[in-house]
Each structure stands twice: as structure tokens, then as C-alpha cells.
Short mmCIF file of C-alpha atoms in Angstrom, two decimals:
data_model
loop_
_atom_site.label_atom_id
_atom_site.label_comp_id
_atom_site.label_asym_id
_atom_site.label_seq_id
_atom_site.Cartn_x
_atom_site.Cartn_y
_atom_site.Cartn_z
CA UNK Y 268 0.00 0.00 0.00
CA UNK Y 269 1.44 3.35 -1.05
CA UNK Y 270 1.32 5.80 1.86
CA UNK Y 271 3.90 8.42 0.85
CA UNK Y 272 5.16 10.08 -2.32
CA UNK Y 273 8.76 11.32 -2.26
CA UNK Y 274 9.77 14.00 -4.73
CA UNK Y 275 13.26 14.80 -5.91
CA UNK Y 276 13.82 18.56 -6.29
CA UNK Y 277 16.42 19.53 -8.89
CA UNK Y 278 15.16 18.92 -12.44
CA UNK Y 279 12.11 17.14 -11.03
CA UNK Y 280 10.11 19.95 -9.42
CA UNK Y 281 12.64 22.63 -10.34
CA UNK Y 282 14.27 23.18 -13.70
CA UNK Y 283 17.74 24.71 -13.35
CA UNK Y 284 21.37 24.47 -14.38
CA UNK Y 285 22.46 22.65 -11.23
CA UNK Y 286 26.19 22.82 -11.92
CA UNK Y 287 25.93 26.58 -12.46
CA UNK Y 288 24.06 26.91 -9.16
CA UNK Y 289 26.70 24.90 -7.30
CA UNK Y 290 29.47 27.01 -8.86
CA UNK Y 291 27.71 30.23 -7.88
CA UNK Y 292 27.03 28.94 -4.38
CA UNK Y 293 30.65 27.87 -3.84
CA UNK Y 294 32.02 31.13 -5.27
CA UNK Y 295 29.88 33.23 -2.95
CA UNK Y 296 30.61 31.08 0.09
CA UNK Y 297 34.32 31.11 -0.70
CA UNK Y 298 34.41 34.91 -0.83
CA UNK Y 299 32.61 35.12 2.51
CA UNK Y 300 34.78 32.55 4.27
CA UNK Y 301 38.00 33.87 2.71
CA UNK Y 302 37.24 37.33 4.05
CA UNK Y 303 36.65 35.94 7.54
CA UNK Y 304 39.75 33.69 7.49
CA UNK Y 305 41.97 36.10 5.54
CA UNK Y 306 42.80 33.64 2.79
CA UNK Y 307 42.32 33.65 -0.98
CA UNK Y 308 38.82 32.63 -2.17
CA UNK Y 309 40.47 30.49 -4.83
CA UNK Y 310 42.17 28.44 -2.14
CA UNK Y 311 38.77 27.19 -0.94
CA UNK Y 312 37.65 25.67 -4.24
CA UNK Y 313 39.44 22.37 -3.56
CA UNK Y 314 38.16 22.06 0.05
CA UNK Y 315 34.59 22.56 -1.13
CA UNK Y 316 35.00 20.02 -3.94
CA UNK Y 317 36.61 17.50 -1.62
CA UNK Y 318 33.87 17.90 0.96
CA UNK Y 319 31.09 17.36 -1.57
CA UNK Y 320 32.89 14.27 -2.87
CA UNK Y 321 33.34 12.91 0.65
CA UNK Y 322 29.64 12.97 1.50
CA UNK Y 323 28.71 11.59 -1.92
CA UNK Y 324 30.99 8.53 -1.66
CA UNK Y 325 28.91 5.36 -1.93
CA UNK Y 326 31.44 3.23 -0.01
CA UNK Y 327 31.31 5.26 3.20
CA UNK Y 328 31.59 3.30 6.43
CA UNK Y 329 31.31 6.20 8.92
CA UNK Y 330 28.37 6.99 11.20
CA UNK Y 331 28.49 10.75 10.68
CA UNK Y 332 25.75 12.92 9.25
CA UNK Y 333 26.54 14.49 5.89
CA UNK Y 334 26.94 17.82 7.63
CA UNK Y 335 29.42 16.43 10.15
CA UNK Y 336 31.50 14.74 7.45
CA UNK Y 337 31.37 17.82 5.20
CA UNK Y 338 32.56 20.07 8.03
CA UNK Y 339 35.24 17.61 9.11
CA UNK Y 340 36.59 17.23 5.56
CA UNK Y 341 36.51 20.97 4.94
CA UNK Y 342 38.37 21.72 8.19
CA UNK Y 343 41.02 19.13 7.40
CA UNK Y 344 41.62 20.73 4.01
CA UNK Y 345 41.77 24.41 4.96
CA UNK Y 346 41.51 24.83 8.73
CA UNK Y 347 38.20 26.72 8.65
CA UNK Y 348 35.72 25.28 11.18
CA UNK Y 349 32.29 25.54 9.54
CA UNK Y 350 30.66 24.43 12.80
CA UNK Y 351 32.14 27.33 14.76
CA UNK Y 352 29.12 29.40 15.92
CA UNK Y 353 30.36 32.63 14.34
CA UNK Y 354 31.18 31.03 10.99
CA UNK Y 355 27.97 28.98 11.09
CA UNK Y 356 25.99 32.21 11.58
CA UNK Y 357 27.80 33.80 8.62
CA UNK Y 358 26.95 30.85 6.40
CA UNK Y 359 23.35 30.74 7.59
CA UNK Y 360 22.95 34.43 6.79
CA UNK Y 361 24.54 33.92 3.36
CA UNK Y 362 22.23 31.01 2.55
CA UNK Y 363 19.14 32.80 3.84
CA UNK Y 364 19.74 36.26 2.39
CA UNK Y 365 22.03 35.84 -0.65
CA UNK Y 366 21.45 32.40 -2.15
CA UNK Y 367 17.75 33.03 -2.98
CA UNK Y 368 18.99 35.70 -5.41
CA UNK Y 369 20.91 33.14 -7.48
CA UNK Y 370 17.91 31.99 -9.54
CA UNK Y 371 18.57 34.10 -12.61
CA UNK Y 372 21.21 34.25 -15.30
CA UNK Y 373 22.97 31.03 -16.20
CA UNK Y 374 21.27 29.18 -13.31
CA UNK Y 375 17.92 29.82 -15.06
CA UNK Y 376 15.74 28.38 -12.30
CA UNK Y 377 12.00 27.98 -12.92
CA UNK Y 378 9.24 25.54 -11.90
CA UNK Y 379 8.72 22.33 -13.83
CA UNK Y 380 5.33 22.25 -15.52
CA UNK Y 381 2.92 20.25 -13.39
CA UNK Y 382 5.09 20.27 -10.27
CA UNK Y 383 2.72 22.31 -8.14
CA UNK Y 384 -0.24 20.24 -9.29
CA UNK Y 385 1.57 16.98 -8.52
CA UNK Y 386 2.46 18.04 -4.98
CA UNK Y 387 -1.10 19.20 -4.32
CA UNK Y 388 -2.43 15.98 -5.81
CA UNK Y 389 -0.50 13.86 -3.33
CA UNK Y 390 -2.17 15.56 -0.39
CA UNK Y 391 -5.60 15.44 -2.06
CA UNK Y 392 -5.15 11.70 -2.46
CA UNK Y 393 -4.67 11.38 1.31
CA UNK Y 394 -0.99 10.50 1.01
CA UNK Y 395 2.08 11.94 2.73
CA UNK Y 396 4.18 14.22 0.55
CA UNK Y 397 7.93 14.55 1.23
CA UNK Y 398 10.95 16.10 -0.47
CA UNK Y 399 13.72 13.54 -0.93
CA UNK Y 400 16.25 15.86 -2.52
CA UNK Y 401 19.85 14.68 -2.56
CA UNK Y 402 21.07 15.86 0.89
CA UNK Y 403 24.13 17.86 -0.15
CA UNK Y 404 22.86 21.25 1.04
CA UNK Y 405 21.45 22.84 4.17
CA UNK Y 406 17.74 23.40 4.74
CA UNK Y 407 18.26 27.09 3.94
CA UNK Y 408 19.57 26.20 0.48
CA UNK Y 409 16.74 23.74 -0.01
CA UNK Y 410 14.25 26.46 0.95
CA UNK Y 411 15.70 28.80 -1.67
CA UNK Y 412 15.39 26.18 -4.42
CA UNK Y 413 11.92 25.18 -3.26
CA UNK Y 414 10.88 28.81 -3.64
CA UNK Y 415 12.16 28.83 -7.22
CA UNK Y 416 10.07 25.70 -7.86
CA UNK Y 417 6.90 27.36 -6.57
CA UNK Y 418 6.66 25.16 -3.48
CA UNK Y 419 7.68 25.62 0.15
CA UNK Y 420 8.75 23.67 3.21
CA UNK Y 421 5.12 23.65 4.35
CA UNK Y 422 4.21 21.48 1.35
CA UNK Y 423 6.27 18.57 2.69
CA UNK Y 424 6.15 16.42 5.79
CA UNK Y 425 9.93 16.02 5.61
CA UNK Y 426 12.82 17.53 3.64
CA UNK Y 427 16.18 15.77 3.44
CA UNK Y 428 19.21 17.94 4.21
CA UNK Y 429 22.88 17.76 5.12
CA UNK Y 430 21.91 17.75 8.79
CA UNK Y 431 19.33 14.94 8.86
CA UNK Y 432 20.97 12.46 6.46
CA UNK Y 433 24.05 10.28 6.71
CA UNK Y 434 24.30 9.17 3.08
CA UNK Y 435 23.52 10.52 -0.39
CA UNK Y 436 21.54 9.08 -3.28
CA UNK Y 437 21.40 6.43 -4.61
CA UNK Y 438 22.55 4.66 -1.44
CA UNK Y 439 19.73 2.51 -0.06
CA UNK Y 440 20.69 3.67 3.43
CA UNK Y 441 19.72 7.23 2.52
CA UNK Y 442 16.28 6.13 1.40
CA UNK Y 443 15.84 3.86 4.43
CA UNK Y 444 16.73 6.68 6.83
CA UNK Y 445 14.31 8.98 5.06
CA UNK Y 446 11.46 6.47 5.24
CA UNK Y 447 12.21 5.82 8.91
CA UNK Y 448 11.95 9.53 9.67
CA UNK Y 449 8.61 9.64 7.83
CA UNK Y 450 7.38 6.64 9.81
CA UNK Y 451 6.72 4.48 6.74
CA UNK Y 452 8.34 1.48 5.08
CA UNK Y 453 10.17 1.83 1.80
CA UNK Y 454 7.62 -0.51 0.19
CA UNK Y 455 4.98 2.09 1.09
CA UNK Y 456 6.80 4.90 -0.76
CA UNK Y 457 6.71 6.06 -4.37
CA UNK Y 458 9.79 8.04 -5.40
CA UNK Y 459 9.39 10.63 -8.17
CA UNK Y 460 12.63 11.67 -9.85
CA UNK Y 461 14.40 12.52 -13.08
CA UNK Y 462 17.82 10.97 -12.47
CA UNK Y 463 18.17 7.37 -13.62
CA UNK Y 464 21.31 7.05 -11.52
CA UNK Y 465 20.31 8.64 -8.23
CA UNK Y 466 16.53 8.27 -7.95
CA UNK Y 467 16.59 4.45 -7.99
CA UNK Y 468 17.94 3.04 -4.74
CA UNK Y 469 21.08 0.90 -4.90
CA UNK Y 470 20.98 -1.86 -3.91
CA UNK Y 471 17.27 -2.39 -4.51
CA UNK Y 472 15.33 -2.12 -1.27
CA UNK Y 473 11.65 -2.16 -2.16
CA UNK Y 474 11.38 1.49 -3.20
CA UNK Y 475 9.47 2.07 -6.44
CA UNK Y 476 10.27 5.03 -8.68
CA UNK Y 477 8.19 7.03 -11.15
CA UNK Y 478 10.59 8.51 -13.69
CA UNK Y 479 10.11 12.03 -15.08
CA UNK Y 480 13.44 12.30 -16.90
CA UNK Y 481 14.35 11.80 -20.54
CA UNK Y 482 15.56 8.19 -20.47
CA UNK Y 483 13.74 4.88 -20.25
CA UNK Y 484 15.05 3.08 -17.14
CA UNK Y 485 13.75 -0.44 -16.90
CA UNK Y 486 13.18 -0.21 -13.15
CA UNK Y 487 10.66 2.64 -13.43
CA UNK Y 488 7.05 1.82 -12.53
CA UNK Y 489 5.92 4.80 -14.63
CA UNK Y 490 7.59 7.09 -17.20
CA UNK Y 491 6.52 10.45 -18.55
CA UNK Y 492 6.54 14.22 -17.94
CA UNK Y 493 5.65 15.71 -14.57
CA UNK Y 494 2.53 17.34 -16.02
CA UNK Y 495 1.24 13.91 -17.01
CA UNK Y 496 2.15 12.38 -13.66
CA UNK Y 497 0.13 15.09 -11.92
CA UNK Y 498 -2.94 13.89 -13.86
CA UNK Y 499 -2.26 10.18 -13.59
CA UNK Y 500 -1.05 9.98 -9.98
CA UNK Y 501 -4.31 8.62 -8.46
CA UNK Y 502 -4.50 5.87 -11.12
CA UNK Y 503 -0.80 5.04 -10.70
CA UNK Y 504 -1.12 4.70 -6.93
CA UNK Y 505 -4.25 2.55 -7.34
CA UNK Y 506 -2.43 0.29 -9.81
CA UNK Y 507 0.59 -0.12 -7.53
CA UNK Y 508 -1.69 -0.91 -4.61
CA UNK Y 509 -3.50 -3.53 -6.68
CA UNK Y 510 -0.19 -5.10 -7.65
CA UNK Y 511 0.87 -5.15 -4.02
CA UNK Y 512 -2.39 -6.80 -3.00
CA UNK Y 513 -1.98 -9.35 -5.76
CA UNK Y 514 1.43 -10.37 -4.48
CA UNK Y 515 0.37 -10.46 -0.84
CA UNK Y 516 1.78 -7.01 0.01
CA UNK Y 517 0.10 -4.83 2.59
#
């Protein structure tokens, strides 16, 4: 029985040039931190890259949250403690006040057609709606991108972030942690995403994925544009529930 629908954010609900956004985010953060630490902004490019790579590693064996590992890796590379209260306040202010202004230009952020309708449709169907975005950013950054997509934190029962996740997609542990926080089983979740690599859990763990990207992944239980999913969601959920009943699922 499907009880929750999990949406990816970037290029699922929100159309944007993600690499351009990351570059703009890192450039701005580097200028801010370099001014505080009296170092060159260019010297922080490698620490940021290394920290993102560290949390994204699929062979991690640590028990740290993504935020803890990111901060630890960053400090080891450049000596700047991102968890220091003063520096943390600087970064929080940057992400709250500056990052929302990064939507224009080469980032070109705008809502995906049908995204708002799909999110509303989940709640109308009596299901739980959650935002399972790859947890490489803080909640403040997620809020900024949600705003560009025409949705908000209030639209979701849970949003994955650096702070509340200990793995990144497509690691099955990430999805299991997310489902646990929602209070549902992975078999009771439908993931909606555009990335054939990240939005299908690895290894398989019972999570089913509706694919709104441009490929044709064989593991998808549904394929098509978001606008069509918004219209077909009740029928899709009913079909998946029937299949589950037919195989003895709850």
C-alpha cells in the first residue's frame, strides 16, 4: 500500500542548471569565508570540492551525518571550522539572504510544468508528501530552491538535508533513513525523480520510482513528464496498490 510520495527537487520539481548553481554557491561562500579567514577565495575551491565528494561517496563506512562529514573534511583541508558558531551564523545568513537571489542568469531556475499540481495531488489523495532531494545542502539552500520551484517547506512532511541524512543518493541507506523519519516502510513509498542514476535506490530495497526524466530506465514503474504524472497519480497509486495486493503485500 502506497502511503507516501517522495519528490526529488532539482530537475524534477525545479528546472535549473544545477552545476551553475553549485558554482555560484561555492564562489559566494568562498568569498565570505575567505574574508573571515583572511585567505584567498580560490584556495577554498578544492576544500569545497573534496567535501562534496566525501559525503557523496557510496562506499562510506562512517556513522556521521553528511553535515558532520562535510565540516570535518573541509576543516582538514583548509583549517576553517564551519561548525564554529560565528562562521555557522555567517553561512546561515549567506544562505538565507544571498542564495535566494541566485535563480537568474545562467542558473535559469523555474518551476517544472505540473510540479505544483503533482504536490497538491498527493495531499488530495490522502498521502504523505515529502521532499527527498539529494542531501548535499542545508535546509536554507533547499528552501531557496523550493521557492524557485513554486513550493515551500510547508508542502512537505519532511525535507532531506545535510543535517538529517548520513548518506547521499542512490545509497539505499539514505532512502531507508528517510522512510524511517517519515514513519513508513520503503515498500509504502513512491519516489518521483528525473535521475536514472540517483533516484533508484542501490541496492534495490523495495522502493518504487516514477521517472520524469528523458531516459527509459527499466526499473521505473511509470515514465513520462511531470505534467502527465500530476494527472495520472491517483491511477498510478491505485495500480501499484492492486499489484501489491496481488502479491500479498500490505
